[in-house]
């Protein structure tokens, strides 16, 4: 049974940092990647970053401008999202999910419909 649990969200001031964790169980190499997605109220869900489970290759949405870094532990059971220089527009619920990276690094999309419960990130003064 695939199970994903996010943690690490919270309230931070603009310019601050957070490190999100996604603890995954039941994940095998049959799943291409783990991705982070976010959704703000009134906005469409967007892909943030994904990491391949096979070779560790990554995808980042271009709008992040290098502020976010995705990584995984050696056992591939936990995926992290380091979020730096946070901005108010980063405020959203962040979800991790099984994902697929578009060949050529052109995008990342959820697949198989496995999601965590989400963790709230609020960036505000």
Coordinates of C-alpha atoms in Angstrom, one line a residue:
X1 CA 0.0 0.0 0.0
X2 CA 1.5 3.3 -1.1
X3 CA 1.3 5.9 1.8
X4 CA 2.8 9.4 1.7
X5 CA 3.0 11.7 4.7
X6 CA 4.1 15.4 4.5
X7 CA 5.5 17.3 7.4
X8 CA 7.5 20.5 8.1
X9 CA 5.1 23.2 7.1
X10 CA 4.4 26.2 9.2
X11 CA 4.3 30.0 9.5
X12 CA 7.5 31.9 8.4
X13 CA 8.4 35.4 7.6
X14 CA 9.3 36.5 4.1
X15 CA 12.9 35.6 3.4
X16 CA 12.8 32.6 5.8
X17 CA 13.3 28.9 5.1
X18 CA 11.5 25.7 5.6
X19 CA 12.4 22.1 5.0
X20 CA 9.5 19.9 4.0
X21 CA 9.6 16.1 4.3
X22 CA 7.7 13.4 2.5
X23 CA 7.8 10.0 4.2
X24 CA 6.9 7.4 1.7
X25 CA 6.1 3.7 2.2
X26 CA 5.2 1.1 -0.4
X27 CA 7.1 2.9 -3.1
X28 CA 9.0 0.8 -5.6
X29 CA 11.0 1.6 -8.7
X30 CA 7.8 1.0 -10.7
X31 CA 7.0 4.6 -9.6
X32 CA 9.0 7.0 -11.7
X33 CA 9.4 9.9 -9.2
X34 CA 8.1 11.7 -6.2
X35 CA 6.9 15.2 -6.7
X36 CA 6.0 18.2 -4.6
X37 CA 2.8 20.1 -5.7
X38 CA 1.2 23.1 -4.1
X39 CA -2.2 24.8 -4.2
X40 CA -3.1 28.2 -2.9
X41 CA -6.7 29.2 -2.3
X42 CA -8.3 30.3 -5.6
X43 CA -5.4 29.0 -7.6
X44 CA -4.8 25.9 -9.7
X45 CA -2.6 23.2 -8.3
X46 CA 0.9 23.5 -9.7
X47 CA 4.0 21.3 -9.8
X48 CA 6.9 22.5 -7.7
X49 CA 9.6 20.0 -8.0
X50 CA 10.1 16.3 -8.6
X51 CA 12.9 13.8 -8.2
X52 CA 13.4 10.5 -10.1
X53 CA 13.5 7.4 -8.0
X54 CA 15.7 5.6 -10.5
X55 CA 18.6 8.1 -11.2
X56 CA 17.9 11.1 -8.9
X57 CA 17.3 13.5 -11.7
X58 CA 15.2 16.5 -10.8
X59 CA 12.7 18.9 -12.2
X60 CA 12.0 22.4 -10.9
X61 CA 9.3 24.8 -12.1
X62 CA 11.1 27.7 -13.7
X63 CA 9.4 30.3 -11.5
X64 CA 11.3 29.1 -8.4
X65 CA 14.5 30.8 -9.6
X66 CA 16.7 28.4 -7.7
X67 CA 15.1 29.0 -4.3
X68 CA 13.9 25.4 -3.8
X69 CA 16.0 22.2 -3.7
X70 CA 14.6 18.7 -3.8
X71 CA 16.5 15.7 -2.4
X72 CA 16.0 12.2 -1.2
X73 CA 17.6 9.9 1.4
X74 CA 19.7 6.9 0.4
X75 CA 16.9 4.5 1.0
X76 CA 14.5 6.6 -1.1
X77 CA 11.9 6.4 1.6
X78 CA 12.0 10.1 2.4
X79 CA 12.0 13.1 0.0
X80 CA 12.8 16.6 1.1
X81 CA 12.0 20.0 -0.2
X82 CA 14.3 22.8 1.0
X83 CA 12.6 26.1 0.6
X84 CA 14.7 29.2 0.9
X85 CA 14.0 33.0 0.5
X86 CA 10.3 32.3 0.9
X87 CA 7.9 34.8 -0.5
X88 CA 4.2 35.5 0.4
X89 CA 3.2 34.0 -3.0
X90 CA 4.7 30.7 -1.8
X91 CA 1.8 30.4 0.7
X92 CA -0.1 27.2 -0.1
X93 CA -0.8 23.7 0.9
X94 CA 2.1 21.5 -0.2
X95 CA 1.5 17.9 -1.2
X96 CA 3.8 15.1 -2.2
X97 CA 2.7 12.5 -4.7
X98 CA 3.9 9.8 -6.9
X99 CA 4.9 11.5 -10.1
X100 CA 6.4 11.3 -13.6
X101 CA 9.0 13.7 -15.0
X102 CA 8.3 14.7 -18.6
X103 CA 11.2 13.6 -20.8
X104 CA 13.6 16.4 -21.4
X105 CA 12.8 17.9 -18.0
X106 CA 9.9 19.9 -19.5
X107 CA 7.5 19.2 -16.6
X108 CA 6.3 16.9 -13.9
X109 CA 2.9 15.5 -13.4
X110 CA 1.3 13.3 -10.7
X111 CA 0.6 9.7 -11.7
X112 CA -1.2 6.8 -10.1
X113 CA -3.2 9.2 -7.9
X114 CA -1.2 8.7 -4.6
X115 CA -1.1 11.8 -2.5
X116 CA -0.2 12.8 1.0
X117 CA -2.5 14.8 3.3
X118 CA -0.7 18.1 2.6
X119 CA 1.2 20.5 4.9
X120 CA 0.4 24.2 5.2
X121 CA 3.1 26.7 4.4
X122 CA 2.2 30.3 5.3
X123 CA 4.7 33.1 4.5
X124 CA 3.6 36.3 6.2
X125 CA 4.8 39.2 8.3

